[in-house]
């Protein structure tokens, strides 16, 4: 575009044009800082990772890049550890997300009543979220200790044999999921609570007049009103579960995710390849597979939500 | 104008951001110091516990060399330290004047990254060769004779045992008698089976079969790589023998099934969950730290079955990109000299790689360990231990095997399957 007016007979003066241009362009200047930062720290790493994933690169000799094309990706297909990590990510994701969201929904419903010291409960809910992953995981690792852990001690009181919370596949995955559940339930509770408070009170009144019980009110007024909020938390939790990393890494402090890779997630597998064994190309390929997976999952989610909406609209 | 300004602002911002990200390209400042007149600060970056600060060696050096200030940073876990160091070496920035290198990593440095460290020979390190144990020296020297680090401690191995527990189980407690009985690994396991019959409740013979396996493979000249650098982990009979012995110990229930360095393992030192533990010299101060004064006299040290071995030890190196390479070398030279290494052994339990220091501590007995002649035991072990060939991925490969052995002892995985898992794990490491 040219800023210099070349056509003198124009009705508008140069100053007017400038003012117009300014009005039109100022917003872009304001959003530019974000996009500049995003380009540097978001987009560039993303694209560079894609580029690196096509090569064989070792962290110790980053200057020597050997072209591999899509070999890093095809190798993943035949890689047993990759599939284990994918399966673990899925199972830990389900064990951690489903109870988490259900509990959050229940808790939010309770907190929505008039309770004494309601503010206190709400703040308390958010405390685990404010705790660092490392601190929480280290404490839970102690609680889940095999010989001297509190949980096995309590189980022992109930006459149950001590569980090896580290070596077993299910036991270790449950332990890791517990940390996730503990940290994120409160956060989701508050989001649901905010959603519930935007449901108009008249709806409840009307339902009550029609003789709906508390439970029926919850099922037929609260839940439909919360649907957009639930979709949001499901999307956010899905992304979080796919990227799960800190908890399994710090649980035993092993990059292998247990002696048999039994709770190694995709994020941890990427870290093991990249920073444990220094295979940056393979790690980059895993990163892109994870990214595509998240895009796919979110896409499916959005499609389901939209279909549901359309169905309802046509009802 | 606004457009241009906005574009410029954007460009400046972007450039600023790029600059920030590009900060990795380090300042390989070659401040031409050397006279020691200008006050300088030397940075030392280490892992675990080298004990220099605790033994007051930095203060001493600062007093001897006015104008020099030493700042140490330390990462507890060596694996984390190594990752951070690799990232810095790749970026070229943030490196200290002196960097610690674990012995398991030294071959990776020598074979792959020799261009990233200063050749200490250029500062006159060649003269020092006769002062150091030969194996320690040669492992940090490249094929064309560049010296990439000076040796600090080594990890000659012995067996530590709880004499009070052995007595309760009716076994001999004298260190020479025991060394005779467990002169072979089979003898050691036999004694373990006897111990199991009369052992105090909840007490096993050894902490984990992984540590048994580690110590046995530490006795070999070749473990996972042969001297030409070829992988031999599946064909080396020594690896197989150590594996089979460890599996035997697991199947006979001799192991307390503890992960080394886990909280459970730490507590087990005082709770008595195991009666013996293979111990490199540095483990002695770890035991003292975990058990405390109340355990003095309950522990003892005896010779290892079937010869000597080595586990651990370190080097001090000067990376290219150090701000004061020459002064850094002087500090490294002083820290690894005879007197300082001898002091570190008596104070911190770190066994010297400096030959003069080894002679100095020969007579040392440790009152905590029932006055065991540890200077003699570890000195002999250090002399007899073979110079192990270490490969680039040695540490990671080793972990695949110890993980698989944990599967055998904790989950009852059949030996054959666990072995396959280990081999698959190694393939995954190599990528």
XYZ file of C-alpha atoms in Angstrom:
746
model
C 0.000 0.000 0.000
C 1.173 3.507 -0.658
C 0.891 6.223 1.854
C 1.662 8.994 -0.572
C -1.380 10.320 -2.240
C -0.762 10.310 -5.954
C -4.121 11.570 -7.058
C -4.495 15.224 -6.172
C -8.119 15.562 -7.228
C -9.209 13.188 -4.509
C -11.898 14.577 -2.258
C -10.246 13.575 0.968
C -7.107 15.314 2.098
C -3.932 13.562 2.925
C -4.443 14.139 6.652
C -7.829 12.487 6.479
C -6.390 9.493 4.747
C -3.702 9.204 7.336
C -6.177 9.360 10.140
C -8.160 6.612 8.469
C -5.118 4.476 7.997
C -4.179 4.979 11.621
C -7.617 3.944 12.811
C -7.471 0.904 10.664
C -3.971 -0.153 11.672
C -3.684 0.759 15.328
C -5.377 -2.422 16.529
C -2.785 -4.482 14.687
C -0.007 -2.592 16.432
C -1.611 -3.368 19.756
C -1.860 -7.076 19.113
C 1.584 -7.195 17.535
C 3.534 -7.804 20.757
C 1.570 -10.956 21.449
C 2.038 -12.259 17.958
C 5.707 -11.349 17.946
C 6.202 -13.324 21.159
C 4.024 -16.118 19.852
C 6.036 -16.258 16.649
C 9.309 -16.435 18.573
C 8.305 -18.807 21.361
C 5.339 -20.670 19.896
C 5.347 -20.851 16.136
C 9.079 -20.927 15.508
C 9.817 -23.790 17.953
C 6.839 -25.675 16.508
C 8.107 -25.397 12.941
C 11.724 -25.949 13.914
C 10.694 -29.092 15.777
C 9.052 -30.337 12.590
C 12.258 -29.621 10.700
C 14.428 -31.382 13.289
C 12.117 -34.405 13.295
C 13.208 -35.164 9.724
C 16.844 -35.571 10.726
C 18.997 -37.701 12.926
C 20.383 -35.192 15.459
C 22.161 -35.889 18.716
C 22.250 -33.300 21.487
C 25.975 -33.826 21.936
C 26.743 -33.106 18.287
C 23.964 -30.764 17.178
C 26.006 -29.583 14.191
C 25.886 -32.969 12.465
C 22.442 -33.489 11.005
C 21.739 -36.532 8.928
C 18.669 -36.542 6.676
C 16.195 -39.259 7.558
C 13.005 -38.063 5.900
C 10.024 -39.665 7.599
C 12.088 -42.491 9.091
C 11.775 -41.084 12.611
C 8.002 -41.358 12.254
C 7.887 -44.792 10.675
C 10.293 -46.052 13.341
C 7.799 -44.955 15.980
C 5.126 -47.183 14.422
C 7.268 -50.233 15.060
C 8.485 -49.015 18.449
C 7.065 -51.047 21.295
C 7.913 -48.393 23.876
C 6.046 -45.754 21.906
C 2.870 -47.820 21.913
C 3.293 -48.554 25.600
C 3.622 -44.837 26.270
C 0.582 -44.083 24.133
C -1.463 -46.720 25.962
C -0.259 -45.442 29.347
C -1.125 -41.874 28.421
C -4.616 -43.017 27.507
C -5.243 -45.153 30.601
C -3.747 -42.635 33.024
C -5.738 -39.952 31.228
C -8.982 -41.860 31.756
C -8.233 -42.862 35.359
C -7.340 -39.309 36.248
C -9.792 -37.249 34.201
C -13.079 -39.088 34.623
C -13.149 -39.263 38.447
C -11.690 -35.779 38.600
C -14.462 -34.171 36.586
C -17.221 -36.187 38.262
C -15.938 -35.245 41.699
C -15.563 -31.633 40.668
C -19.164 -31.585 39.472
C -20.416 -33.027 42.754
C -18.332 -30.687 44.846
C -19.419 -27.668 42.832
C -23.037 -28.688 43.335
C -22.492 -28.828 47.107
C -20.621 -25.540 47.202
C -23.433 -23.928 45.274
C -25.744 -24.316 48.306
C -25.773 -21.710 50.999
C -23.098 -23.004 53.314
C -21.422 -21.488 56.289
C -17.819 -20.399 55.551
C -18.422 -20.846 51.845
C -15.512 -18.596 50.908
C -13.192 -20.734 53.005
C -14.184 -23.919 51.176
C -13.748 -22.236 47.836
C -10.256 -21.053 48.662
C -9.355 -24.434 50.114
C -10.481 -26.030 46.842
C -7.919 -24.040 44.926
C -4.978 -24.717 47.234
C -3.814 -27.982 45.620
C -3.845 -26.219 42.263
C -1.485 -23.593 43.691
C 0.928 -26.260 44.934
C 3.887 -27.009 42.681
C 3.868 -30.316 40.812
C 7.238 -31.227 42.284
C 6.226 -30.667 45.891
C 2.932 -32.514 45.498
C 4.520 -35.441 43.673
C 7.299 -35.872 46.217
C 4.788 -35.944 49.060
C 2.598 -38.459 47.244
C 5.630 -40.606 46.430
C 6.254 -40.861 50.180
C 2.600 -41.637 50.895
C 2.652 -44.401 48.293
C 5.911 -45.877 49.614
C 5.984 -49.655 49.655
C 7.575 -50.307 53.049
C 6.981 -47.161 55.061
C 4.197 -45.370 53.161
C 1.126 -44.083 54.944
C -1.290 -45.626 52.455
C 0.067 -49.123 52.852
C 0.014 -48.635 56.616
C -3.683 -47.755 56.493
C -4.354 -50.693 54.172
C -2.472 -52.852 56.661
C -4.843 -51.742 59.437
C -7.689 -52.980 57.278
C -5.882 -56.274 56.864
C -4.897 -55.730 53.231
C -1.461 -56.788 52.063
C 0.927 -53.961 51.235
C 0.660 -52.921 47.602
C 3.776 -52.184 45.567
C 2.706 -48.790 44.274
C 5.806 -48.478 42.098
C 6.273 -51.751 40.206
C 2.728 -52.786 39.350
C 1.160 -51.455 36.177
C -2.253 -50.600 37.578
C -1.074 -49.681 41.038
C 1.519 -47.238 39.765
C -0.877 -45.708 37.267
C -3.475 -45.249 39.971
C -0.867 -43.600 42.183
C 0.191 -41.184 39.453
C -3.454 -40.447 38.610
C -4.160 -39.707 42.261
C -1.654 -36.876 42.167
C -3.308 -35.448 39.065
C -6.774 -35.791 40.576
C -5.657 -34.117 43.791
C -4.175 -31.167 41.989
C -6.901 -30.475 39.445
C -10.222 -31.351 41.055
C -10.452 -28.033 42.909
C -9.679 -26.058 39.793
C -12.444 -27.738 37.839
C -14.794 -27.383 40.782
C -14.426 -23.622 40.715
C -15.004 -23.516 36.988
C -18.195 -25.566 37.356
C -19.254 -23.391 40.244
C -18.887 -20.272 38.142
C -20.900 -21.982 35.407
C -23.641 -22.968 37.848
C -24.017 -19.459 39.139
C -24.790 -18.228 35.675
C -27.770 -20.583 35.446
C -30.807 -18.299 36.032
C -32.448 -18.806 39.433
C -35.904 -18.660 37.849
C -35.300 -21.987 36.194
C -34.778 -23.605 39.601
C -37.829 -21.868 40.977
C -39.929 -23.037 38.085
C -38.616 -26.559 38.481
C -39.297 -26.486 42.212
C -42.866 -25.320 41.623
C -43.305 -28.211 39.207
C -42.254 -30.496 42.062
C -38.737 -31.388 40.934
C -36.508 -32.759 43.664
C -32.966 -31.481 44.252
C -31.585 -34.388 42.286
C -33.952 -33.791 39.410
C -33.059 -30.120 39.462
C -29.422 -31.046 39.177
C -30.021 -33.444 36.302
C -32.487 -31.376 34.321
C -31.570 -27.780 35.085
C -27.951 -27.624 36.227
C -26.385 -30.113 33.827
C -27.926 -28.726 30.617
C -27.013 -25.232 31.734
C -23.461 -26.327 32.368
C -22.911 -28.002 29.028
C -20.564 -25.383 27.511
C -18.550 -25.338 30.745
C -18.297 -29.124 30.750
C -17.111 -29.130 27.152
C -14.459 -26.603 28.105
C -13.163 -28.619 31.069
C -13.168 -31.816 29.035
C -11.074 -30.159 26.329
C -8.628 -28.647 28.797
C -8.313 -31.905 30.752
C -7.782 -33.896 27.571
C -4.943 -31.625 26.539
C -3.476 -31.792 30.043
C -3.716 -35.584 30.148
C -2.065 -35.950 26.757
C 0.828 -33.790 27.882
C 1.157 -35.358 31.344
C 4.808 -35.234 32.287
C 5.853 -33.838 35.672
C 4.008 -36.312 37.859
C 5.290 -39.512 36.197
C 8.817 -38.096 35.950
C 9.071 -37.137 39.591
C 7.100 -40.034 41.044
C 10.198 -42.228 41.214
C 12.582 -39.797 39.554
C 13.090 -42.187 36.627
C 12.907 -41.113 33.009
C 11.882 -44.658 32.052
C 8.596 -44.269 33.929
C 9.105 -47.279 36.167
C 11.156 -50.427 35.758
C 8.944 -51.753 32.951
C 7.938 -48.366 31.484
C 4.629 -49.112 33.180
C 3.630 -45.495 33.739
C 5.728 -43.766 31.106
C 3.564 -41.232 29.278
C 4.182 -39.813 25.818
C 5.596 -36.624 27.302
C 7.999 -38.604 29.433
C 8.983 -40.831 26.519
C 9.811 -37.754 24.490
C 11.925 -36.451 27.370
C 13.685 -39.815 27.709
C 14.572 -39.856 24.018
C 15.599 -36.206 23.861
C 17.232 -35.501 27.190
C 17.942 -38.965 28.498
C 19.496 -40.492 25.395
C 20.016 -37.246 23.456
C 18.183 -38.369 20.267
C 16.702 -34.982 19.409
C 15.315 -36.032 16.020
C 13.270 -38.865 17.488
C 12.123 -36.675 20.357
C 10.967 -34.056 17.857
C 9.006 -36.700 15.959
C 7.286 -37.782 19.176
C 6.493 -34.146 19.940
C 4.771 -33.774 16.593
C 2.816 -36.959 17.024
C 1.630 -35.647 20.390
C 0.693 -32.327 18.855
C -1.291 -33.972 16.067
C -2.970 -36.219 18.604
C -4.108 -33.265 20.681
C -5.412 -31.421 17.616
C -7.284 -34.562 16.598
C -8.797 -35.100 20.050
C -9.874 -31.492 20.384
C -11.319 -31.639 16.866
C -13.371 -34.724 17.688
C -14.539 -33.063 20.853
C -15.615 -29.925 19.048
C -17.387 -31.931 16.356
C -19.326 -33.909 18.954
C -20.293 -30.761 20.804
C -21.488 -29.112 17.612
C -23.523 -32.115 16.523
C -25.205 -32.182 19.896
C -26.024 -28.504 19.635
C -27.503 -28.927 16.171
C -29.595 -31.857 17.332
C -30.934 -29.808 20.171
C -31.649 -26.848 17.961
C -33.614 -29.039 15.568
C -35.625 -30.557 18.370
C 4.200 7.404 9.606
C 2.214 5.422 12.107
C 2.405 2.400 9.928
C 6.114 2.716 9.656
C 6.414 3.255 13.373
C 4.231 0.327 14.209
C 6.199 -1.840 11.856
C 9.404 -0.621 13.364
C 8.158 -1.231 16.889
C 7.182 -4.704 15.833
C 10.530 -5.293 14.258
C 12.369 -4.043 17.321
C 10.263 -6.225 19.558
C 10.837 -9.220 17.364
C 14.539 -8.541 17.183
C 14.639 -8.174 20.938
C 12.887 -11.470 21.347
C 15.205 -13.164 18.908
C 18.188 -11.692 20.716
C 16.855 -13.066 23.957
C 16.500 -16.501 22.490
C 19.873 -16.285 20.846
C 21.548 -15.573 24.152
C 22.940 -19.073 23.996
C 25.941 -18.078 21.909
C 28.242 -17.688 24.803
C 30.970 -15.296 25.665
C 34.095 -17.241 25.051
C 35.909 -14.359 26.621
C 39.604 -14.915 26.787
C 40.498 -12.473 29.467
C 44.228 -12.527 29.266
C 44.651 -12.921 33.002
C 47.390 -15.020 34.440
C 49.365 -12.710 36.646
C 46.643 -13.012 39.243
C 46.749 -9.312 39.977
C 43.257 -8.453 38.902
C 40.669 -9.939 41.251
C 38.770 -12.668 39.446
C 35.974 -15.026 40.301
C 36.323 -18.677 39.351
C 33.100 -20.603 38.965
C 32.956 -24.314 39.734
C 29.945 -26.391 38.705
C 29.631 -29.850 40.268
C 27.155 -32.633 41.055
C 26.503 -34.776 44.106
C 29.112 -34.199 46.758
C 32.720 -33.444 45.919
C 33.207 -32.187 49.466
C 35.501 -29.270 48.612
C 33.352 -26.693 50.314
C 32.698 -28.893 53.349
C 36.410 -29.605 53.770
C 37.175 -25.869 53.553
C 39.436 -26.280 50.530
C 38.092 -23.250 48.662
C 38.828 -20.970 51.586
C 42.308 -22.359 51.817
C 42.904 -21.771 48.111
C 41.563 -18.236 48.282
C 43.947 -17.524 51.141
C 46.872 -18.956 49.197
C 45.933 -16.986 46.072
C 44.803 -13.488 46.967
C 42.520 -11.945 44.393
C 40.768 -15.195 43.519
C 37.225 -15.865 44.653
C 35.642 -19.249 44.086
C 31.926 -19.746 43.568
C 30.507 -23.243 43.524
C 27.179 -24.420 42.179
C 26.059 -27.974 42.758
C 23.334 -30.238 41.361
C 22.399 -33.142 43.599
C 21.526 -35.630 40.847
C 24.272 -36.392 38.356
C 21.808 -37.256 35.588
C 20.215 -33.806 35.861
C 23.622 -32.206 35.997
C 24.733 -34.013 32.853
C 21.641 -32.973 30.926
C 22.125 -29.331 31.896
C 25.803 -29.495 30.974
C 24.990 -30.982 27.568
C 22.469 -28.236 26.872
C 25.042 -25.606 27.792
C 27.771 -27.220 25.728
C 25.413 -27.328 22.748
C 24.487 -23.671 23.206
C 27.980 -22.620 24.212
C 26.889 -20.387 27.078
C 26.505 -20.517 30.842
C 29.501 -22.749 31.375
C 31.547 -22.571 34.557
C 35.334 -22.323 34.622
C 35.551 -25.789 36.118
C 33.028 -28.528 35.347
C 32.854 -31.891 37.087
C 32.554 -35.006 34.887
C 31.460 -38.387 36.217
C 33.638 -41.330 35.203
C 30.712 -42.971 33.372
C 30.548 -39.942 31.073
C 34.238 -39.406 30.474
C 34.434 -41.629 27.399
C 31.527 -39.781 25.863
C 33.439 -36.546 26.416
C 36.673 -37.991 25.035
C 35.051 -39.564 21.977
C 32.420 -37.011 21.064
C 33.125 -33.687 22.680
C 36.874 -33.343 22.940
C 36.645 -30.094 20.972
C 34.459 -28.582 23.664
C 37.014 -28.834 26.460
C 40.409 -27.263 26.981
C 43.468 -29.451 26.498
C 45.001 -29.244 29.949
C 48.292 -30.361 28.435
C 48.572 -26.855 27.006
C 48.819 -25.547 30.574
C 51.468 -28.063 31.566
C 49.348 -30.965 32.793
C 51.633 -33.550 31.128
C 54.053 -33.334 34.058
C 51.333 -34.598 36.372
C 50.798 -37.933 34.612
C 53.128 -39.879 36.940
C 51.137 -38.669 39.970
C 47.910 -40.393 38.958
C 46.713 -43.978 38.742
C 47.238 -45.044 35.156
C 43.684 -46.059 34.305
C 42.261 -42.870 35.725
C 44.646 -40.820 33.613
C 44.260 -42.642 30.325
C 40.455 -42.565 30.392
C 40.476 -38.754 30.142
C 43.106 -38.586 27.401
C 42.199 -38.542 23.712
C 43.889 -40.754 21.138
C 46.024 -37.814 20.005
C 47.164 -37.092 23.563
C 44.951 -34.201 24.634
C 44.208 -34.220 28.368
C 40.590 -33.296 29.028
C 40.392 -33.605 32.802
C 42.260 -34.395 36.000
C 41.092 -37.251 38.215
C 39.478 -36.532 41.567
C 38.200 -39.537 43.495
C 37.787 -43.175 42.461
C 35.341 -45.769 43.746
C 37.217 -48.919 44.768
C 34.728 -51.449 46.033
C 34.342 -53.543 49.164
C 31.428 -55.147 50.997
C 29.896 -53.346 53.946
C 28.007 -55.474 56.455
C 26.066 -55.198 59.679
C 28.098 -57.240 62.146
C 25.293 -57.085 64.734
C 22.803 -58.697 62.329
C 25.278 -61.338 61.217
C 25.937 -62.224 64.825
C 22.218 -62.638 65.508
C 21.998 -65.048 62.589
C 24.939 -67.044 63.977
C 27.389 -66.116 61.230
C 31.010 -65.078 61.704
C 31.548 -61.340 62.031
C 35.292 -61.098 61.616
C 36.152 -59.307 58.379
C 39.015 -61.617 57.416
C 37.037 -64.758 58.112
C 34.145 -63.437 56.077
C 36.384 -62.402 53.213
C 37.632 -65.974 53.146
C 34.130 -67.459 53.181
C 32.922 -65.186 50.437
C 36.028 -65.382 48.337
C 33.713 -66.337 45.440
C 30.279 -64.946 44.558
C 28.800 -68.422 44.990
C 30.250 -68.470 48.481
C 28.663 -65.093 49.098
C 25.237 -66.370 48.032
C 25.687 -69.535 50.138
C 26.341 -67.416 53.180
C 23.230 -65.450 52.263
C 21.151 -68.615 52.236
C 22.485 -69.490 55.696
C 21.676 -65.988 56.850
C 18.143 -66.272 55.559
C 17.447 -69.315 57.760
C 18.140 -67.505 61.022
C 17.882 -63.890 60.035
C 16.098 -61.350 62.223
C 12.535 -60.796 60.994
C 12.256 -58.641 57.880
C 15.974 -58.705 57.197
C 17.442 -59.902 53.905
C 20.974 -60.540 52.762
C 21.466 -57.729 50.229
C 19.689 -54.460 49.412
C 18.823 -55.259 45.801
C 19.957 -57.655 43.106
C 20.630 -54.622 40.958
C 23.457 -53.575 43.234
C 24.854 -57.124 43.209
C 24.813 -57.036 39.421
C 26.411 -53.586 39.340
C 29.263 -54.563 41.583
C 29.962 -57.773 39.660
C 30.039 -56.052 36.288
C 32.225 -53.370 37.868
C 34.925 -55.993 38.340
C 35.318 -56.608 34.634
C 37.634 -54.971 32.200
C 34.972 -55.074 29.526
C 31.327 -54.657 30.322
C 29.056 -53.408 27.528
C 31.710 -52.254 25.057
C 34.954 -53.880 23.985
C 38.174 -51.946 23.620
C 37.417 -51.104 19.984
C 34.141 -49.486 21.035
C 31.882 -52.292 19.726
C 28.807 -53.217 21.729
C 29.132 -56.634 23.379
C 26.348 -56.510 25.952
C 24.592 -59.593 24.614
C 27.692 -61.693 24.043
C 29.895 -60.813 27.006
C 30.025 -63.879 29.315
C 30.834 -61.641 32.288
C 27.550 -59.784 31.864
C 25.682 -63.088 31.621
C 27.383 -64.458 34.721
C 26.550 -61.364 36.774
C 22.987 -61.554 35.467
C 22.591 -65.217 36.404
C 24.042 -64.673 39.882
C 21.658 -61.763 40.449
C 18.704 -63.844 39.238
C 19.718 -66.657 41.626
C 19.808 -64.203 44.514
C 16.378 -62.879 43.545
C 14.810 -66.302 43.194
C 16.203 -67.439 46.544
C 14.681 -64.409 48.243
C 17.997 -62.954 49.360
C 17.162 -59.415 48.300
C 15.308 -56.689 50.186
C 14.005 -55.522 46.771
C 14.870 -51.891 47.352
C 15.661 -49.296 44.712
C 18.958 -47.631 45.407
C 18.549 -43.951 46.344
C 14.820 -44.330 47.031
C 13.478 -43.083 50.383
C 12.795 -46.706 51.374
C 16.391 -47.643 50.726
C 17.632 -44.736 52.835
C 15.503 -45.804 55.758
C 16.609 -49.405 55.426
C 20.178 -48.541 56.447
C 19.048 -48.040 60.015
C 16.025 -50.354 60.036
C 18.214 -53.313 59.125
C 16.292 -54.533 56.080
C 19.547 -55.860 54.653
C 22.731 -57.222 56.202
C 25.263 -56.581 53.449
C 25.658 -54.015 50.739
C 28.343 -53.667 48.104
C 30.053 -50.411 48.953
C 32.406 -48.267 46.946
C 34.473 -46.049 49.225
C 32.132 -43.097 48.838
C 29.260 -45.182 50.174
C 30.812 -45.109 53.641
C 30.000 -41.454 54.192
C 26.538 -42.086 52.764
C 25.966 -44.819 55.347
C 27.172 -42.543 58.130
C 24.838 -39.839 56.899
C 21.818 -42.152 56.799
C 22.383 -44.018 60.062
C 23.992 -41.337 62.185
C 26.083 -41.727 65.336
C 23.813 -44.345 66.866
C 25.001 -46.843 64.262
C 28.697 -46.466 65.012
C 30.292 -49.838 65.512
C 27.441 -51.865 63.986
C 28.902 -51.661 60.504
C 32.128 -53.197 59.213
C 33.947 -53.461 55.881
C 35.449 -56.547 54.228
C 37.082 -57.385 50.922
C 34.957 -58.073 47.886
C 34.508 -61.599 46.496
C 36.514 -62.421 43.359
C 38.891 -59.518 43.178
C 38.490 -55.807 43.043
C 36.257 -53.446 41.182
C 35.454 -49.817 40.733
C 32.193 -47.906 40.921
C 32.194 -44.206 40.247
C 34.652 -41.418 40.661
C 35.034 -38.164 38.806
C 37.126 -35.677 36.899
C 37.480 -31.935 36.886
C 37.561 -30.339 33.424
C 37.841 -26.869 31.975
C 35.357 -26.264 29.153
C 36.123 -24.071 26.181
C 34.100 -21.025 27.065
C 35.545 -20.833 30.563
C 36.307 -17.191 31.319
C 39.619 -17.886 33.050
C 40.929 -21.185 31.674
C 44.452 -20.805 32.974
C 43.450 -19.948 36.527
C 40.840 -22.681 36.360
C 43.529 -25.200 35.532
C 45.655 -24.020 38.465
C 42.695 -24.558 40.775
C 42.009 -28.021 39.331
C 45.661 -28.929 39.716
C 45.641 -27.877 43.342
C 42.342 -29.609 44.195
C 43.553 -32.901 42.730
C 47.003 -32.746 44.311
C 48.220 -35.246 46.884
C 47.488 -33.350 50.094
C 44.003 -32.241 49.145
C 42.959 -35.701 47.919
C 44.258 -37.320 51.100
C 42.338 -34.831 53.196
C 39.136 -35.494 51.248
C 39.400 -39.202 52.005
C 39.765 -38.845 55.758
C 37.163 -36.075 55.937
C 34.633 -37.096 53.280
C 35.429 -40.712 52.445
C 36.340 -39.950 48.829
C 39.125 -42.288 47.840
C 42.020 -40.602 46.006
C 43.180 -41.286 42.464
C 46.427 -39.489 43.194
C 49.125 -42.087 43.919
C 50.842 -40.009 46.583
C 47.547 -39.564 48.382
C 46.817 -43.305 48.196
C 50.104 -43.941 50.035
C 49.334 -41.285 52.597
C 46.018 -42.810 53.636
C 47.266 -46.412 53.612
C 47.251 -46.650 57.406
C 43.849 -45.038 57.926
C 41.250 -46.879 59.997
C 37.664 -45.740 60.357
C 36.389 -45.721 63.951
C 32.760 -45.641 62.765
C 33.219 -48.899 60.861
C 34.597 -50.888 63.805
C 38.115 -49.618 63.094
C 38.205 -51.368 59.729
C 41.503 -50.668 57.913
C 39.725 -48.970 55.030
C 42.885 -47.247 53.770
C 44.369 -50.693 53.231
C 41.210 -52.383 51.884
C 40.307 -49.659 49.402
C 43.958 -48.994 48.532
C 44.431 -52.612 47.497
C 41.143 -52.558 45.604
C 42.123 -49.376 43.769
C 45.386 -50.966 42.668
C 43.828 -54.238 41.563
C 40.666 -52.904 39.944
C 40.831 -53.320 36.179
C 40.652 -50.253 33.992
C 37.166 -50.622 32.635
C 36.370 -49.802 29.032
C 33.491 -47.369 29.110
C 31.348 -46.623 26.091
C 29.276 -43.644 25.130
C 25.962 -44.958 26.470
C 27.396 -47.024 29.312
C 25.296 -45.550 32.113
C 22.006 -45.752 30.198
C 22.649 -49.306 29.062
C 23.443 -50.319 32.609
C 20.138 -48.933 33.790
C 18.246 -51.139 31.326
C 19.806 -54.206 32.917
C 19.210 -53.131 36.515
C 15.610 -52.213 35.661
C 15.081 -55.657 34.154
C 16.573 -57.288 37.255
C 14.145 -55.262 39.377
C 11.366 -56.852 37.306
C 12.733 -60.272 38.232
C 12.881 -59.594 41.948
C 9.755 -57.461 42.360
C 7.344 -58.879 39.809
C 8.661 -62.381 39.385
C 9.276 -61.886 35.662
C 11.065 -64.965 34.297
C 14.756 -64.405 33.741
C 14.568 -64.970 29.985
C 11.821 -62.449 29.480
C 13.512 -59.852 31.665
C 16.711 -60.332 29.672
C 14.789 -59.705 26.448
C 13.332 -56.561 27.989
C 16.799 -55.361 28.893
C 18.097 -55.957 25.375
C 15.083 -54.175 23.896
C 15.697 -51.332 26.297
C 19.291 -51.079 25.125
C 18.142 -50.861 21.497
C 15.848 -48.045 22.549
C 18.758 -46.239 24.210
C 20.887 -46.505 21.101
C 18.000 -45.265 18.936
